[in-house]
Coordinates of C-alpha atoms in Angstrom, one line a residue:
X101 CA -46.3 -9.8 13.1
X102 CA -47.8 -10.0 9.7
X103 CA -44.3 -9.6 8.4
X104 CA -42.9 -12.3 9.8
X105 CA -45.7 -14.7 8.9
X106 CA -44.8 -13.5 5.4
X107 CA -41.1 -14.3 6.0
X108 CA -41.8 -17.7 7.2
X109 CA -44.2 -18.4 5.0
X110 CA -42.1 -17.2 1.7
X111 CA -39.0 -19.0 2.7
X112 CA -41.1 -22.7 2.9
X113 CA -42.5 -21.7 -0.3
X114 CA -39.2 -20.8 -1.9
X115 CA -37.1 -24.0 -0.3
X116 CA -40.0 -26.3 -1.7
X117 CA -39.5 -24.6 -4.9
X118 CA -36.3 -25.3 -4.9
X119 CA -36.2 -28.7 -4.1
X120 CA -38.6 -29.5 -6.8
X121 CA -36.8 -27.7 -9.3
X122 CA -33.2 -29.8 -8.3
X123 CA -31.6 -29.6 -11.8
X124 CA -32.7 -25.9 -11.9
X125 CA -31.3 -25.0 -8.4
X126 CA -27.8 -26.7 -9.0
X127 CA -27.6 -25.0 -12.0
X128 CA -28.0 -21.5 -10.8
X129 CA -26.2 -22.3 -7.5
X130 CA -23.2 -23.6 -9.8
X131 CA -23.4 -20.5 -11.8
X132 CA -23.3 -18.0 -9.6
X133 CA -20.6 -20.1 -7.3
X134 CA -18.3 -20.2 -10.3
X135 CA -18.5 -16.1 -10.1
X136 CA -17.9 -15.9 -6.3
X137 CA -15.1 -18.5 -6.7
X138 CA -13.2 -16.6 -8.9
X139 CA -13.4 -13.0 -7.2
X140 CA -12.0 -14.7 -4.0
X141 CA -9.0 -16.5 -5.5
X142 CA -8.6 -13.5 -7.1
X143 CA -8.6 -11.5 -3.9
X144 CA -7.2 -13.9 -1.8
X145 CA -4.2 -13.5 -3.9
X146 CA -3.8 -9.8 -3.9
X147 CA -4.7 -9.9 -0.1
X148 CA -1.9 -12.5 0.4
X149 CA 0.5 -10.1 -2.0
X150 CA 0.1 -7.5 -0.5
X151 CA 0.9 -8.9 2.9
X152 CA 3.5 -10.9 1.8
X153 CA 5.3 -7.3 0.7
X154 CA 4.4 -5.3 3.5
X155 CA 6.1 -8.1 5.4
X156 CA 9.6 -7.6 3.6
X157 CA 9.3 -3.9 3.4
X158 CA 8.8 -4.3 7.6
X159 CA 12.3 -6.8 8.1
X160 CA 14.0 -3.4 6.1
X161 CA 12.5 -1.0 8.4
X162 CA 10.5 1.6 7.4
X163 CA 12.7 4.1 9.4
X164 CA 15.9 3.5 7.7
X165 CA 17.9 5.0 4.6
X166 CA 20.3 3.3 2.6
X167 CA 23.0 4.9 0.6
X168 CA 24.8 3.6 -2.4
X169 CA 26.2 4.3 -5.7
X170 CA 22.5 2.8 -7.4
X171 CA 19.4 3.6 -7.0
X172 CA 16.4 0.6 -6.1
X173 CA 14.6 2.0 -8.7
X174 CA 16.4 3.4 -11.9
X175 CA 15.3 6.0 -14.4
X176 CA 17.3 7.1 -16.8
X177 CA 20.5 5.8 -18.6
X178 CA 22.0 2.9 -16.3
X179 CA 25.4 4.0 -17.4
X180 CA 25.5 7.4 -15.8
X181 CA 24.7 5.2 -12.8
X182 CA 27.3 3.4 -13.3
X183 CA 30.1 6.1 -13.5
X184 CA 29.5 7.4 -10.6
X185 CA 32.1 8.0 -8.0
X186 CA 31.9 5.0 -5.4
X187 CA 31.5 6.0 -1.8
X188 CA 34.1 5.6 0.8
X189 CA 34.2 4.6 4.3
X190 CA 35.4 8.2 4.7
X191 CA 31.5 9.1 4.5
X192 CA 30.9 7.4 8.1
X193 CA 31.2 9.6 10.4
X194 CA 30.1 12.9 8.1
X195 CA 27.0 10.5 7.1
X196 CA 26.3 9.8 11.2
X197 CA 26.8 13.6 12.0
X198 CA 24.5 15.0 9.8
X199 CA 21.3 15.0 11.7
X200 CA 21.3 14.4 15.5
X201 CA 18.1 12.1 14.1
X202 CA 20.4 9.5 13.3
X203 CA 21.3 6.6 15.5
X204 CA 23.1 4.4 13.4
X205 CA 25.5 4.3 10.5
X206 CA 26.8 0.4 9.3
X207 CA 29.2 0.6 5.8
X208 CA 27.9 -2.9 4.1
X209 CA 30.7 -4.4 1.3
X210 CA 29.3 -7.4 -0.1
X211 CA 30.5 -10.5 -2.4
X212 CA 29.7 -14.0 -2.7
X213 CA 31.7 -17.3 -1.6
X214 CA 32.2 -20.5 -0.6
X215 CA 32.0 -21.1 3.2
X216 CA 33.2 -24.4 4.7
X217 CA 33.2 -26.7 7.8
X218 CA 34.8 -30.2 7.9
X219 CA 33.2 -31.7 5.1
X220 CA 30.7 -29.7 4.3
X221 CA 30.3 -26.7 2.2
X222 CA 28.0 -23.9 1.2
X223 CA 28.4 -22.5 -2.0
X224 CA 27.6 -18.7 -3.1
X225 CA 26.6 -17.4 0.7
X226 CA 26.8 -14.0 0.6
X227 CA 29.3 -12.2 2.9
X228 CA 29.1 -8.9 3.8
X229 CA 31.8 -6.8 5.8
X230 CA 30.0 -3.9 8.3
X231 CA 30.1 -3.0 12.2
X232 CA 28.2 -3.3 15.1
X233 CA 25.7 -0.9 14.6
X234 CA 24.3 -3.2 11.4
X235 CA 22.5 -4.5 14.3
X236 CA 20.7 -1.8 15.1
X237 CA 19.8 -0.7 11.7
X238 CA 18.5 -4.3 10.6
X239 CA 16.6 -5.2 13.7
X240 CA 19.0 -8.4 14.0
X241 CA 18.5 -10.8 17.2
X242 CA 21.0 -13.2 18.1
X243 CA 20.2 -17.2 18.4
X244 CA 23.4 -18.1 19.5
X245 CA 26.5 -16.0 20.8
X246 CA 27.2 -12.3 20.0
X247 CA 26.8 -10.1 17.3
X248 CA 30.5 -8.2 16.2
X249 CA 32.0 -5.9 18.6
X250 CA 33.4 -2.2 18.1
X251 CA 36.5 -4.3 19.6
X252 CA 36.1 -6.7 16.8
X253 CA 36.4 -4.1 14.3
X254 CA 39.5 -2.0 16.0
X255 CA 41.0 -5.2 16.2
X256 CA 40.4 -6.2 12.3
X257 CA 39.3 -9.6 14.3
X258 CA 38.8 -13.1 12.2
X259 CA 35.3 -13.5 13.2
X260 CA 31.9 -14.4 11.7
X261 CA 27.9 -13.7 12.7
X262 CA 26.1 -16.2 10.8
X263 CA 22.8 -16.7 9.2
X264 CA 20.6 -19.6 10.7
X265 CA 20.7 -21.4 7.5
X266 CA 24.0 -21.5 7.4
X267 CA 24.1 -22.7 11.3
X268 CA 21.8 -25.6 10.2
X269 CA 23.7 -26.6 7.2
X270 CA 27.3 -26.6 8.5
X271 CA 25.9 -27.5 12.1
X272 CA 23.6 -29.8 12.2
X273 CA 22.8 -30.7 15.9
X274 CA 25.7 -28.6 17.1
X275 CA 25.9 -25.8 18.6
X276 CA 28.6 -23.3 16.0
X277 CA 29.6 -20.6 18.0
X278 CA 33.1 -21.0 18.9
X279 CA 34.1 -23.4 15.9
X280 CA 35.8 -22.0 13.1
X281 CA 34.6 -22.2 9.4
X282 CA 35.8 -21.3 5.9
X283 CA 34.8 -18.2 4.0
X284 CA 37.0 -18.7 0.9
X285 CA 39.1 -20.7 2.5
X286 CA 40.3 -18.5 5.3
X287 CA 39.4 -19.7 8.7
X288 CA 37.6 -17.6 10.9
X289 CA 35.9 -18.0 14.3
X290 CA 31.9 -18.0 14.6
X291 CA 30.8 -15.3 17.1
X292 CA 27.1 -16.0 16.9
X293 CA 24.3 -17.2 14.9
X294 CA 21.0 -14.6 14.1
X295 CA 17.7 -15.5 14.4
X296 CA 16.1 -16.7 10.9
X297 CA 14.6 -13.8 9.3
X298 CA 13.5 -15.3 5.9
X299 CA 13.3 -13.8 2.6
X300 CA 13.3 -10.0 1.8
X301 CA 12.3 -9.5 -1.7
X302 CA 13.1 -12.8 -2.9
X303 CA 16.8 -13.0 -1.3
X304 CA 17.3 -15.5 1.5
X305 CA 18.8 -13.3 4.2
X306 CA 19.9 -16.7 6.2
X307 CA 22.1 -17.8 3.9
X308 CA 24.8 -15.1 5.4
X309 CA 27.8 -14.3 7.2
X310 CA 29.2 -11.3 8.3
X311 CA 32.6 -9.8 8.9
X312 CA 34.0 -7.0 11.0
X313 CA 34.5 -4.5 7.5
X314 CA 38.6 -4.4 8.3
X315 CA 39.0 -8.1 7.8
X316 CA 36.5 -8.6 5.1
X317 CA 38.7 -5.6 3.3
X318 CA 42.5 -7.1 4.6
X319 CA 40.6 -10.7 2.8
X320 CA 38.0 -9.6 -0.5
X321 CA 40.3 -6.3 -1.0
X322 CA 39.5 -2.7 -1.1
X323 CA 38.1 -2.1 -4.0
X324 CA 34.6 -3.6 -3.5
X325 CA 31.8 -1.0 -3.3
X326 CA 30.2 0.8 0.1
X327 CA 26.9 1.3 0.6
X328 CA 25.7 2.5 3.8
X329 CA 22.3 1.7 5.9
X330 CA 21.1 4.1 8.6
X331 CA 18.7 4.0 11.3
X332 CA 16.4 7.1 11.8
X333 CA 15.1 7.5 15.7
X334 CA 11.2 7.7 14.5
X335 CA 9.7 7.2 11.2
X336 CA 8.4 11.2 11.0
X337 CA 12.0 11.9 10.5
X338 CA 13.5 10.0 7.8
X339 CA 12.1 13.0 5.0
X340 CA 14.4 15.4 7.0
X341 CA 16.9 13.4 7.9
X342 CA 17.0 12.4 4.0
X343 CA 17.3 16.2 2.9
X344 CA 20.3 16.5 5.4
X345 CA 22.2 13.8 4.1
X346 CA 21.6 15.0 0.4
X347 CA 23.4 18.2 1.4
X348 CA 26.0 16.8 3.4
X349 CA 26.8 14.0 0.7
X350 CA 27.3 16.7 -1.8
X351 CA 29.2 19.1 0.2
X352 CA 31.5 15.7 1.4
X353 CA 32.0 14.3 -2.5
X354 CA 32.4 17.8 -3.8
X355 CA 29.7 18.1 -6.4
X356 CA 29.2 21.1 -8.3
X357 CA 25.7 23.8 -7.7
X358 CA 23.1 22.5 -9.9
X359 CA 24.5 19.4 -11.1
X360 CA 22.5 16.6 -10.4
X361 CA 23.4 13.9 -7.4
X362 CA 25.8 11.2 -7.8
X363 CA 24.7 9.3 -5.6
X364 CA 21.6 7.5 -4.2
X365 CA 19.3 7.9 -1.0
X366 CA 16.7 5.0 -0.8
X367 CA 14.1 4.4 1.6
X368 CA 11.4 1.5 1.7
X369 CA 8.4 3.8 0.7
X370 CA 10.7 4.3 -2.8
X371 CA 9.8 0.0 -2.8
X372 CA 6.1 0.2 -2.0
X373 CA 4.9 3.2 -4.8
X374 CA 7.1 1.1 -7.6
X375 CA 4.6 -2.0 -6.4
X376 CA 1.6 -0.3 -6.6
X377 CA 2.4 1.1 -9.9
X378 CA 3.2 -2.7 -11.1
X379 CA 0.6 -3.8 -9.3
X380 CA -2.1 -1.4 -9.9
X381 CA -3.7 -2.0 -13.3
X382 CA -3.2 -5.9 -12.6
X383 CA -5.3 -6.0 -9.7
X384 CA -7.8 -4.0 -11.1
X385 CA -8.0 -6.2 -14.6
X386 CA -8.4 -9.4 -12.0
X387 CA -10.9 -7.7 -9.7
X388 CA -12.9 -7.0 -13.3
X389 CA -12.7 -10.4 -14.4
X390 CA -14.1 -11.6 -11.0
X391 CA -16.9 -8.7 -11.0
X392 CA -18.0 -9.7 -14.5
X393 CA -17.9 -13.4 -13.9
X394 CA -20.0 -12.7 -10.8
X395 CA -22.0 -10.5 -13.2
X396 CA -22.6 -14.0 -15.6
X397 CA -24.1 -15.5 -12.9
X398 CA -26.4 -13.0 -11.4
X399 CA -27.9 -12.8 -14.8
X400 CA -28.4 -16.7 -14.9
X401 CA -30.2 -15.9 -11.8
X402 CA -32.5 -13.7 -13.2
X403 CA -33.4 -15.6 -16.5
X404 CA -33.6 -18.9 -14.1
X405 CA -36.3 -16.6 -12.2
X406 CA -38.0 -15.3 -15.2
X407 CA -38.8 -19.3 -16.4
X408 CA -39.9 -20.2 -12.9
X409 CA -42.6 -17.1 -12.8
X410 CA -44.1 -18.0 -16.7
X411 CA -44.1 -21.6 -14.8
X412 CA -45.9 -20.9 -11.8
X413 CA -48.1 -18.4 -12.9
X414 CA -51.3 -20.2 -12.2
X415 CA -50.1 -20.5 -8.5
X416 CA -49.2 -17.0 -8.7
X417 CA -52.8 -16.6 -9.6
X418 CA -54.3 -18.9 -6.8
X419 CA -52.4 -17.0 -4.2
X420 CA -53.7 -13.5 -5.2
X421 CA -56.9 -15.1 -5.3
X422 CA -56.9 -16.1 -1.8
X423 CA -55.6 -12.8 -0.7
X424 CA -52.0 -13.0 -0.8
X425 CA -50.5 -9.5 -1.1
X426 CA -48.1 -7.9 -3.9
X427 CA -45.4 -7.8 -1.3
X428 CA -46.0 -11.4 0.1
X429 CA -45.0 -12.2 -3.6
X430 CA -42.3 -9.7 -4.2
X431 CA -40.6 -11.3 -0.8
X432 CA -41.4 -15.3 -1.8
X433 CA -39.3 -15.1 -5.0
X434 CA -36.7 -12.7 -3.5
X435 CA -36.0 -14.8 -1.0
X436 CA -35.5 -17.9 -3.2
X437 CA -33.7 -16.1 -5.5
X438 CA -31.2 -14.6 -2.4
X439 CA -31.1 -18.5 -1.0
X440 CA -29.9 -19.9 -4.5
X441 CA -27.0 -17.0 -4.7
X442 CA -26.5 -17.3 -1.2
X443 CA -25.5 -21.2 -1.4
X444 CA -23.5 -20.4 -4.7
X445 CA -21.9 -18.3 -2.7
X446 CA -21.0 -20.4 0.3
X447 CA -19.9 -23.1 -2.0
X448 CA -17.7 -20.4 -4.4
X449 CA -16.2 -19.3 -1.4
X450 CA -15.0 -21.9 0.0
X451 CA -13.5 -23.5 -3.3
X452 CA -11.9 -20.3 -3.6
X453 CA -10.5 -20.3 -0.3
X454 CA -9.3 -24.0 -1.5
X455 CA -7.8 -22.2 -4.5
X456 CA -5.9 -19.7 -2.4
X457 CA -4.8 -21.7 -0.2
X458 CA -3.4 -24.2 -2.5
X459 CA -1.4 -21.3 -4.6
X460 CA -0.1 -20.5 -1.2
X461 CA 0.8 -24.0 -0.7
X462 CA 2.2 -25.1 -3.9
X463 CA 3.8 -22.3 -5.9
X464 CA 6.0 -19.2 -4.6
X465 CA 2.7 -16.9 -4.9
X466 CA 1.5 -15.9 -1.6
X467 CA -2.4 -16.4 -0.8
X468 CA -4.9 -15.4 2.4
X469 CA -7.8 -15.0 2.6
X470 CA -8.8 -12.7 5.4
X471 CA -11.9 -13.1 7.1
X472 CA -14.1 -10.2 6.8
X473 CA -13.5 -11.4 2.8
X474 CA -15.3 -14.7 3.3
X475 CA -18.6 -12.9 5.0
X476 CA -18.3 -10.4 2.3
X477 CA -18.2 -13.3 -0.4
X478 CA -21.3 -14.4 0.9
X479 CA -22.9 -11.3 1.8
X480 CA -22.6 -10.2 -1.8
X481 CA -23.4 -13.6 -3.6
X482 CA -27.1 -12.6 -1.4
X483 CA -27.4 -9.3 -2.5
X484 CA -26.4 -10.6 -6.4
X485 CA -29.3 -13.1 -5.9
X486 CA -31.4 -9.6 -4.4
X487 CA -30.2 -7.4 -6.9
X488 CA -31.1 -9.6 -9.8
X489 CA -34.6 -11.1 -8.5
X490 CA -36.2 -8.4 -8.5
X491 CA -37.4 -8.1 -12.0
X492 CA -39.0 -11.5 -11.7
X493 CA -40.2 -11.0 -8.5
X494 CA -42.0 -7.6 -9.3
X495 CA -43.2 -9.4 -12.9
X496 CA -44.8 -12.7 -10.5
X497 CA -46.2 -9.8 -7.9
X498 CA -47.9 -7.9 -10.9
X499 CA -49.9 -10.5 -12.8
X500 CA -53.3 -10.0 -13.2
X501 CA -54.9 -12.7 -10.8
X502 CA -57.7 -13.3 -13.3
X503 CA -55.3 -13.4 -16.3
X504 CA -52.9 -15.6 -13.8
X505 CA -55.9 -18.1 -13.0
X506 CA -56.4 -18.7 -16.8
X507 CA -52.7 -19.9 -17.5
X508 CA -52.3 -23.4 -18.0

């Protein structure tokens, strides 16, 4: 009961200190706000970062494998790289019988061009020749229409899937499947649209279209490079299925014991450690910033405190005098201490989530702020205020009454 008489009792103490010391208060409420502010934009932007990439890692697919002539992440000499032998389509069916994990193989050939209907045009889409089953490795859903066919490939049809940006710039209001379009001047037939998918690592995968791999070869040639993407059944399987198709692309392109691979397997894992090495010391060197700004202002608190105790050290005095208790002062100037960090820290924390949200809103940076961050912001601006109080508050409980009632 006594206790919370103290509590009650401190807190009308502290707020009528505070509001009689305005200039003061805004002062140490600015200071440590300032410090809270800049630890959330800081973490609102890593927290938005890091979800922003674990986004485009999940449109890859975290159970799929891509093989190509170049590695996503290259050490070494980039010309070695680049005399290796190019993969064939030969490496389909080897590539799809080489674990019974697999489920899908899709050959991708790429190249950029023009792509036209009536009067209006779409320079540099990319175009990319590969089979049904880039469907299933992709996790592609169809808007409009179909996605190609095994029929469509056997066939070495003239059709087209297309991105949705591509649907919304060549078909405004109407509905494309069936029409024919352009792709460097050839006409083909639209078989579907996809749904929009986005970005994935900075590349607009809307801006699309995709041929049965027969016609895009009878059109852009044979010589253009194949990579292939394969699905895995379940995640736990991709490091075995990996090891399979290491030996069964070595034993298929006839490379020699112990020399090294000519030839790539990547996975979206490969993707995430590069980031966090990137990322790592950057987002620590921000979080330290933030830390020592917050830092700045908890020691503001505490000199701010130290003045106020030399100035009320006669009331001190008084109090102890009429029987008030070390720890009734201990908790009157903890308490205003935690309230003048706490509303710096309501006030940083929302111009930080301001901040974050308008890096978000205005440059290519993504921003969030979860949350569990914002009570954390506050929470620790409060213990800050705690942490830092207490010298001044156990200085205020331990005058000397007599020597307190002498002050002037």
């Amino acid at each position: 009961m006594n206790f919370r008489v103290d509590v009650w009792e401190g807190a009308r103490i502290a707020l009528t200190s505070l509001r009689s010391n305005r200039l003061r208060t805004v002062l140490t409420t600015v200071g440590i706000g300032v410090g809270v502010c800049t630890l959330l934009a800081i973490v609102g932007i890593i927290q938005g970062l890091n979800s922003s990439f674990a986004d485009q890692l999940n449109k890859i697919g975290s159970n799929t494998l891509q093989v190509s002539k170049f590695p996503w992440v290259m050490n070494g000499d980039w010309w070695a790289y680049r005399n290796r032998k190019a993969l064939s389509l030969d490496l389909e069916d080897p590539l799809r019988n080489a674990s019974e994990h697999v489920v899908a193989v899709a050959p991708m050939m790429f190249v950029n061009a023009e792509v036209a209907f009536q009067n209006r045009k779409l320079a540099s889409v990319q175009t990319m020749g590969t089979s049904p089953d880039y469907a299933m490795t992709s996790s592609v859903e169809m808007g409009q229409g179909r996605f190609l066919t095994q029929a469509d490939v056997d066939n070495r049809s003239a059709v087209v899937v297309i991105g949705a940006e591509v649907g919304k710039v060549l078909f405004p209001g109407i509905n494309p499947v069936g029409h024919r379009i352009l792709v460097d001047r050839r006409p083909y037939r639209v078989a579907g649209v996809i749904v929009e998918r986005g970005t994935v690592l900075g590349q607009n995968v809307d801006l699309v279209v995709m041929l049965p791999y027969p016609a895009f070869q009878g059109h852009f040639g044979t010589q253009r490079d194949v990579n292939f993407v394969l699905a895995v059944d379940q995640q736990e399987n991709v490091p075995r299925v990996q090891d399979r198709l290491t030996e069964t692309l070595r034993r298929e392109r006839n490379t020699r014991p112990g020399a090294p691979d000519d030839f790539a397997i990547n996975r979206p894992d490969q993707l995430a450690n590069m980031y966090k090495q990137l990322t790592g010391a950057l987002y620590g060197a921000a979080t330290g910033v933030g830390l020592i700004t917050l830092l700045v202002g908890g020691i503001g608190i505490m000199n701010i405190m130290l003045v106020s105790v030399r100035e009320r050290t006669r009331e001190i005095g008084v109090r102890r005098a009429l029987g008030a208790r070390k720890h009734t002062i201990i908790l009157q100037f903890l308490m205003e201490a935690a309230s003048v960090s706490a509303v710096g820290g309501a006030l940083g924390t929302a111009v930080g989530m301001t901040i974050a949200w308008l890096v978000n809103y205005l440059t290519p940076l993504a921003a969030a702020v979860q949350p569990l961050t914002v009570v954390l912001g506050v929470g620790f601006s409060a213990v800050v205020g705690l942490l830092f109080g207490i010298w001044p508050a156990a200085r205020a409980a331990n005058l000397d009454p007599v020597e307190a009632l002498r002050h002037d």
